[in-house]
JSON list of C-alpha atoms in Angstrom, two decimals:
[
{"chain": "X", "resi": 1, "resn": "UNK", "atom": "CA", "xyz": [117.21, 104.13, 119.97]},
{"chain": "X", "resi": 2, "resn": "UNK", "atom": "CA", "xyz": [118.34, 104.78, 123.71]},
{"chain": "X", "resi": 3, "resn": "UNK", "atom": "CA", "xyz": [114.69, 105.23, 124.23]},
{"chain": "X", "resi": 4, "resn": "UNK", "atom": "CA", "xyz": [113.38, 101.63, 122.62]},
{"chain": "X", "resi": 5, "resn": "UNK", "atom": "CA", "xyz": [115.86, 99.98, 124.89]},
{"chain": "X", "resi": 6, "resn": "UNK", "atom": "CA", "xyz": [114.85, 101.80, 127.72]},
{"chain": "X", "resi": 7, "resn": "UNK", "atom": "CA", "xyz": [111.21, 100.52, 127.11]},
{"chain": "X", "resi": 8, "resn": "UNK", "atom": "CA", "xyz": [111.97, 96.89, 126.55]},
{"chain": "X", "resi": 9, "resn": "UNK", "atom": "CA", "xyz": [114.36, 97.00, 129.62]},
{"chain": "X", "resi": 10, "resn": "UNK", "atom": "CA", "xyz": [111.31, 98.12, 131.48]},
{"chain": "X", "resi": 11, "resn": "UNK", "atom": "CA", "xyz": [109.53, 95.41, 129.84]},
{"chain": "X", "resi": 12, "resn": "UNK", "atom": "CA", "xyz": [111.51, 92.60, 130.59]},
{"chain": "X", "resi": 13, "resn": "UNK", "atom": "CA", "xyz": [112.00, 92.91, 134.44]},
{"chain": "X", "resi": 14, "resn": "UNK", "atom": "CA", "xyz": [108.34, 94.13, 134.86]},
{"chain": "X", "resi": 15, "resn": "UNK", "atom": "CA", "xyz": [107.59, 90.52, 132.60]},
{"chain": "X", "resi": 16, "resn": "UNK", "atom": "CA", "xyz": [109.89, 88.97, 135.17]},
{"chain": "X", "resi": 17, "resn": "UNK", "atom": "CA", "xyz": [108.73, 90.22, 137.93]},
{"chain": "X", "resi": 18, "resn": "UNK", "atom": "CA", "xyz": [105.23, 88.89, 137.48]},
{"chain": "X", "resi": 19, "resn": "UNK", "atom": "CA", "xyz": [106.23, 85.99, 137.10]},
{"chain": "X", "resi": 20, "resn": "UNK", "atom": "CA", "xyz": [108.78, 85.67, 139.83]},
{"chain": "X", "resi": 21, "resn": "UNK", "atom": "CA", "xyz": [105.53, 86.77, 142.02]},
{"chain": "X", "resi": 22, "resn": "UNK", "atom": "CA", "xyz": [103.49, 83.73, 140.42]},
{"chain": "X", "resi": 23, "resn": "UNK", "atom": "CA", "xyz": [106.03, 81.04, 141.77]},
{"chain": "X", "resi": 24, "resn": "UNK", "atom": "CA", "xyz": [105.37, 80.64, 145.31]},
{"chain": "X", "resi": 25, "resn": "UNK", "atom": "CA", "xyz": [103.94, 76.80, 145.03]},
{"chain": "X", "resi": 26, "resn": "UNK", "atom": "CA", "xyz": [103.70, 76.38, 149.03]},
{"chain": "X", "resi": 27, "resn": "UNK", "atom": "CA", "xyz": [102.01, 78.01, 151.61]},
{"chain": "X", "resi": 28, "resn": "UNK", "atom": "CA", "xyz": [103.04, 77.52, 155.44]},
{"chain": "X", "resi": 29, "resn": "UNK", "atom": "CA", "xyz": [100.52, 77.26, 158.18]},
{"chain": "X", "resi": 30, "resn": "UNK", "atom": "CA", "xyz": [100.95, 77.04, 161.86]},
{"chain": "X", "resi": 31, "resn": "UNK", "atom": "CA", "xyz": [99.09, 75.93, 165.49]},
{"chain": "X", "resi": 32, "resn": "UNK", "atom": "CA", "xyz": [100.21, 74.89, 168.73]},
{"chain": "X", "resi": 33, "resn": "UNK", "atom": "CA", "xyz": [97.88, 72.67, 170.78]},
{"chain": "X", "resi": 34, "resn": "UNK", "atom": "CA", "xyz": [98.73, 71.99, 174.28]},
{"chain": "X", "resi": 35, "resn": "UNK", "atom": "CA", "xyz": [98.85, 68.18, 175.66]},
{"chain": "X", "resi": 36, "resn": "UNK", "atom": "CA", "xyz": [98.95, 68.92, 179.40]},
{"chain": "X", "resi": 37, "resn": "UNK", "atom": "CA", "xyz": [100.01, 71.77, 182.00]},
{"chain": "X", "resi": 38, "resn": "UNK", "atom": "CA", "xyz": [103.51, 71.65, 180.53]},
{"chain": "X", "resi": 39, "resn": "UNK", "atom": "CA", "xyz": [103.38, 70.38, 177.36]},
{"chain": "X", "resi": 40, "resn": "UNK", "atom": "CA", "xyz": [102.60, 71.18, 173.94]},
{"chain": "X", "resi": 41, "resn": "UNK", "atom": "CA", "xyz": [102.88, 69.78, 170.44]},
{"chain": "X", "resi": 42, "resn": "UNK", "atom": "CA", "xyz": [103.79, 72.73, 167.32]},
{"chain": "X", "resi": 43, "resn": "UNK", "atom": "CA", "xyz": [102.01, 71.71, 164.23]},
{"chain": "X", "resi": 44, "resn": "UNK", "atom": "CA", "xyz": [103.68, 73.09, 160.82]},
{"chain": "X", "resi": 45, "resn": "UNK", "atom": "CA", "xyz": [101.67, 72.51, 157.69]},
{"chain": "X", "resi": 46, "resn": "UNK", "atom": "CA", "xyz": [102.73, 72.97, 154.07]},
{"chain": "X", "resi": 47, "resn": "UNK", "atom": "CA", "xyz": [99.95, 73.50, 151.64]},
{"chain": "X", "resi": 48, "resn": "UNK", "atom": "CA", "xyz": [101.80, 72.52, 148.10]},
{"chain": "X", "resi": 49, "resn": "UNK", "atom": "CA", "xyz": [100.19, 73.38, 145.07]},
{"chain": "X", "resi": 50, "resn": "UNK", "atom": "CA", "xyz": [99.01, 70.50, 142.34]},
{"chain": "X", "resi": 51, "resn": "UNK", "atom": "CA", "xyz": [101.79, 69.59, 140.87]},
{"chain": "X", "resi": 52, "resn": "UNK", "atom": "CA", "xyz": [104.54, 70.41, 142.96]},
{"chain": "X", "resi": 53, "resn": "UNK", "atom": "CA", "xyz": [106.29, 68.95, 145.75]},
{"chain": "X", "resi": 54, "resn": "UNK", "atom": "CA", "xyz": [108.77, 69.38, 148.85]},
{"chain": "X", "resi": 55, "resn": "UNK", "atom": "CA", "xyz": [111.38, 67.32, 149.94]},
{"chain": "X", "resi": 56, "resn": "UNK", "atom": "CA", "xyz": [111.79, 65.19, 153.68]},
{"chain": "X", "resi": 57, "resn": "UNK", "atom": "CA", "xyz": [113.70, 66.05, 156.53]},
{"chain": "X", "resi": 58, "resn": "UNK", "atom": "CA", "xyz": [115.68, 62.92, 155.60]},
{"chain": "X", "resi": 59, "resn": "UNK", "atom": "CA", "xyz": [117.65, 63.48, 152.06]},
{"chain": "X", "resi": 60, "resn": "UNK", "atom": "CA", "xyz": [121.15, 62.93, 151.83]},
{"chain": "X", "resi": 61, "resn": "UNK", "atom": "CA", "xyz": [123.36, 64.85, 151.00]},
{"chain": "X", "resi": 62, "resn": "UNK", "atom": "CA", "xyz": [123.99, 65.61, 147.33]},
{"chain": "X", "resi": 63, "resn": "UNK", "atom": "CA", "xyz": [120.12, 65.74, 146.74]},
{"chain": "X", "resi": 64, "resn": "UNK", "atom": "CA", "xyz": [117.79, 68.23, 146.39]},
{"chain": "X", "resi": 65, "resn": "UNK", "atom": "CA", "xyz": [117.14, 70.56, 149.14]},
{"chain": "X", "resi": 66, "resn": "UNK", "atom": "CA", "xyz": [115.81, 69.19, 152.44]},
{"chain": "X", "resi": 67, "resn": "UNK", "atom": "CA", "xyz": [112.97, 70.55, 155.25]},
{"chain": "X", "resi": 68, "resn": "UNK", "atom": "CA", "xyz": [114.66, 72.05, 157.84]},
{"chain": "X", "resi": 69, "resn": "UNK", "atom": "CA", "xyz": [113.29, 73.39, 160.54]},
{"chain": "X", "resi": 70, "resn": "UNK", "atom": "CA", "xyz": [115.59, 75.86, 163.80]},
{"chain": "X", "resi": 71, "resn": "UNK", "atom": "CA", "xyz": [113.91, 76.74, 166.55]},
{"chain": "X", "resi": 72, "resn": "UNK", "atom": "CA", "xyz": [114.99, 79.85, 168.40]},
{"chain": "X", "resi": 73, "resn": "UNK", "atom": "CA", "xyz": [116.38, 79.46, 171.85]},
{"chain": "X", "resi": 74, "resn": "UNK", "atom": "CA", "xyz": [114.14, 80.19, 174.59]},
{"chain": "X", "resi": 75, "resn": "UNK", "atom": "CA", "xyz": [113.35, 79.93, 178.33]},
{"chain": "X", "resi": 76, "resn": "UNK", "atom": "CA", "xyz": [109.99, 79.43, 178.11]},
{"chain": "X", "resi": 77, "resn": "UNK", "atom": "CA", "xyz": [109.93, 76.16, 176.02]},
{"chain": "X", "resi": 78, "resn": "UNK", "atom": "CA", "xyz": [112.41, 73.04, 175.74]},
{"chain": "X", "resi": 79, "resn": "UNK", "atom": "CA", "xyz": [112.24, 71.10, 172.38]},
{"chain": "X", "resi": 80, "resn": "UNK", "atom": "CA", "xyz": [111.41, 67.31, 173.07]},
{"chain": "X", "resi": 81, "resn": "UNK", "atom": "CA", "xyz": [112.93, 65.02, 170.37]},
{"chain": "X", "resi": 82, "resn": "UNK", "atom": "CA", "xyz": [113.19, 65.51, 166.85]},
{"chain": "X", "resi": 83, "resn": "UNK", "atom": "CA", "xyz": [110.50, 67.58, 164.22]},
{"chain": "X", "resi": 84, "resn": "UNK", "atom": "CA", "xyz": [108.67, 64.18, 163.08]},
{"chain": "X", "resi": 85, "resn": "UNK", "atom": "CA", "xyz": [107.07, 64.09, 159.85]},
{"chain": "X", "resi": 86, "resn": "UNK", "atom": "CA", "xyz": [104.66, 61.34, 158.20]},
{"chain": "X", "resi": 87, "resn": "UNK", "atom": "CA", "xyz": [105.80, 58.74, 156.04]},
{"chain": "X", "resi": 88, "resn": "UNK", "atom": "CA", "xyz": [106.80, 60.28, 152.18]},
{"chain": "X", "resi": 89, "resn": "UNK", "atom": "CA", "xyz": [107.32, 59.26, 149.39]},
{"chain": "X", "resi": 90, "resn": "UNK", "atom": "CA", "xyz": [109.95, 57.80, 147.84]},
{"chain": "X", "resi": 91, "resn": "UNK", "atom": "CA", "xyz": [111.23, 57.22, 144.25]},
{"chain": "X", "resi": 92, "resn": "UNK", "atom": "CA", "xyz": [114.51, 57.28, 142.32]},
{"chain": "X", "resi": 93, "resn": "UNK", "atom": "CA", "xyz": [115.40, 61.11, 140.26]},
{"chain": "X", "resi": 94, "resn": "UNK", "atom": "CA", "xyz": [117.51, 60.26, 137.68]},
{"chain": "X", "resi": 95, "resn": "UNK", "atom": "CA", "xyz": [118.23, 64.94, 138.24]},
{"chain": "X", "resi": 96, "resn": "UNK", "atom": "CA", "xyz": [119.60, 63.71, 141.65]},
{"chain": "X", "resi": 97, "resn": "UNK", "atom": "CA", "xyz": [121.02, 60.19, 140.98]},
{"chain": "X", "resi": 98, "resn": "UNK", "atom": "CA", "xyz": [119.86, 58.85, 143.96]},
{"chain": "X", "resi": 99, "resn": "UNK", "atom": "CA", "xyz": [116.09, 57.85, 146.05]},
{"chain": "X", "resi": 100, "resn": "UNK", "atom": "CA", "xyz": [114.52, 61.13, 147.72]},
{"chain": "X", "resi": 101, "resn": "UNK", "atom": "CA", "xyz": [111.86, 61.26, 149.83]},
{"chain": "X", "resi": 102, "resn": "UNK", "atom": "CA", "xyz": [108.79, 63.99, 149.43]},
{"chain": "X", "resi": 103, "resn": "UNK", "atom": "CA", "xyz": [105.51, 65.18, 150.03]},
{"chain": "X", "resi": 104, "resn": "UNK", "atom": "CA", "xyz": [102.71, 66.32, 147.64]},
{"chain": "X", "resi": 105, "resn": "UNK", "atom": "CA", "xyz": [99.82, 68.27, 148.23]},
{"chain": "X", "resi": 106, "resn": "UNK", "atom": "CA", "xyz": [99.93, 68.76, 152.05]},
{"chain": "X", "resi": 107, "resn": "UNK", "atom": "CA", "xyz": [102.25, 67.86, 154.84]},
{"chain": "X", "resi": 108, "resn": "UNK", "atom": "CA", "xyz": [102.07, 68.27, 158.31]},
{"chain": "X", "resi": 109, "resn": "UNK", "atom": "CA", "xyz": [105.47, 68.45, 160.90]},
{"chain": "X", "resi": 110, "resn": "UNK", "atom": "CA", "xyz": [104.90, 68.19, 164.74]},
{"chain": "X", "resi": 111, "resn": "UNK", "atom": "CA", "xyz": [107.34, 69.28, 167.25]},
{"chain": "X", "resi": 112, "resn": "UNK", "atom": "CA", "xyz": [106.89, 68.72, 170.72]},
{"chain": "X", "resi": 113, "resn": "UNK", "atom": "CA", "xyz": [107.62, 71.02, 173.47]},
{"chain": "X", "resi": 114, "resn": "UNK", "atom": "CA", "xyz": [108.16, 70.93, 177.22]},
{"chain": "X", "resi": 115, "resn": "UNK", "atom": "CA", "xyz": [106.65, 74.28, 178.56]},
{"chain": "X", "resi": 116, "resn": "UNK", "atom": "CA", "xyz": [108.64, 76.08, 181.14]},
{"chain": "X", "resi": 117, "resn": "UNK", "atom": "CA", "xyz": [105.58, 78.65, 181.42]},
{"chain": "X", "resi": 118, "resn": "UNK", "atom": "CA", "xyz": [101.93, 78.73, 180.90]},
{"chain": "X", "resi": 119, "resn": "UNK", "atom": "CA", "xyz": [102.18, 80.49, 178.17]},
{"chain": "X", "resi": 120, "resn": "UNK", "atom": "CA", "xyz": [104.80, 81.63, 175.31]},
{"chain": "X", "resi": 121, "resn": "UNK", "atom": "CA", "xyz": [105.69, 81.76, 171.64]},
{"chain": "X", "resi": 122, "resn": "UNK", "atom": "CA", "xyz": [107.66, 79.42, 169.58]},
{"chain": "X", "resi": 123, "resn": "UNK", "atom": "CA", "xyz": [109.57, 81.18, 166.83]},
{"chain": "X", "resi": 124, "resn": "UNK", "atom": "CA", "xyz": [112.00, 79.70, 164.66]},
{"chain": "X", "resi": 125, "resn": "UNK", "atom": "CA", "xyz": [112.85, 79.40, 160.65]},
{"chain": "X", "resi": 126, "resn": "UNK", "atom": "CA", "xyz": [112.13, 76.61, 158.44]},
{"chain": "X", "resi": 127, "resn": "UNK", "atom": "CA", "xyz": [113.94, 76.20, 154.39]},
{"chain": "X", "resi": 128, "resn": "UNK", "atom": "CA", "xyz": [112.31, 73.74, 152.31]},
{"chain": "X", "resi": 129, "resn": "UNK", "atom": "CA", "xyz": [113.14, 73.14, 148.66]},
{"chain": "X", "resi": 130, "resn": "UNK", "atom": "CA", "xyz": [110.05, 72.56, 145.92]},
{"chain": "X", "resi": 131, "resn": "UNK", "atom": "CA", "xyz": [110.10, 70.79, 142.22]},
{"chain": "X", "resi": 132, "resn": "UNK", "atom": "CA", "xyz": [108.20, 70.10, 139.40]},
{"chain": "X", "resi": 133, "resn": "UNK", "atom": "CA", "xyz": [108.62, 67.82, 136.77]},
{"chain": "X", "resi": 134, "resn": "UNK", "atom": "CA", "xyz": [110.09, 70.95, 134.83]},
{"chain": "X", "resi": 135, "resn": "UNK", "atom": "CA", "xyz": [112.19, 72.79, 137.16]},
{"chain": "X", "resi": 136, "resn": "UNK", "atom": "CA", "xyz": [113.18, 73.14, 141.08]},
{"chain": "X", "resi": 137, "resn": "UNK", "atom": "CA", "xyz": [113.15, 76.64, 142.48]},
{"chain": "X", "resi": 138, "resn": "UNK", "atom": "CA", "xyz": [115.48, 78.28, 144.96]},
{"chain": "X", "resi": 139, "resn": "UNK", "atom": "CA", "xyz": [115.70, 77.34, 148.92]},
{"chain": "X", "resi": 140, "resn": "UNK", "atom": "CA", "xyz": [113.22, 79.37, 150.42]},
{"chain": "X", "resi": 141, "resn": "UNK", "atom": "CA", "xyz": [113.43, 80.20, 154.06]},
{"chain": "X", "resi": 142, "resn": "UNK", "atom": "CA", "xyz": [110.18, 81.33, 156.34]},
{"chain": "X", "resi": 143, "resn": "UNK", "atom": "CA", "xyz": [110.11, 82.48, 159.73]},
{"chain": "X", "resi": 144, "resn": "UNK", "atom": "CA", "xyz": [107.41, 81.72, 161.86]},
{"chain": "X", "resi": 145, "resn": "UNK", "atom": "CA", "xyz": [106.42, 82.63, 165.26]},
{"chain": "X", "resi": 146, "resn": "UNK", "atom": "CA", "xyz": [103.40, 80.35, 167.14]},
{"chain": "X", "resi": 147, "resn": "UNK", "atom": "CA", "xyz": [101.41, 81.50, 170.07]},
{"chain": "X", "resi": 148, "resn": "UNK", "atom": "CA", "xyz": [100.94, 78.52, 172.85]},
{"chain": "X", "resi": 149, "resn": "UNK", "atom": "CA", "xyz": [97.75, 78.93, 175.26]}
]
């Protein structure tokens, strides 16, 4: 008996496991492409699978979870204004009670940068939230570090 429920134990989180591994709906991408001697724009691009989407920088609160991007400190690089994002799309969730804005299929952020030096690397975390029409998963958070030439 010990021994049956030994095997389905194993079965069940190796079951789970798969398809914990399968759920990963988004894909991150990154380039930096300098404007001038001391300038540079950071371009952050989310690859979303069919299907699924992310949410804007600009959900209220009591939503779903929102893009959010930190950039490490640094004395190579200055951030200049906000992370903008293209224009999403918007339409009431009856999950959320409320309008939220999102992107499908692809999105790209840009950050600009004022470069104190030639060259550097901008690192920094983003957390994003993703849906379906079936289910949300849980915040995920990425680091990312991008070279500037």
């Amino acid at each position: 008996m010990k021994r049956i429920a030994l095997v389905l134990t194993v079965l069940f989180f190796s079951v789970a496991g798969a398809f914990a591994q399968l759920e990963n709906p988004v894909s991150w991408s990154y380039v930096a492409k300098k404007t001038s001697k001391t300038e540079a724009t950071v371009y952050l691009k989310a690859t979303i699978d069919e299907g699924w989407h992310i949410y804007s920088q600009n959900v209220k609160a009591g939503g779903p979870t929102k893009t959010v991007f930190t950039f490490s400190p640094s004395k190579d690089y200055t951030l200049v204004g906000k992370t903008m994002e293209p224009k999403p799309i918007s339409t009431y969730e009856k999950t959320f009670k409320m309008n939220v804005a999102y992107f499908e299929n692809e999105v790209v952020f840009q950050q600009k940068v004022k470069l104190n030096k030639g060259e550097t690397v901008v690192k920094g975390k983003l957390e994003f939230g993703v849906c379906n029409d079936k289910q949300c998963l849980p915040p995920a958070e990425v680091a990312f570090s991008i070279p500037v030439k």
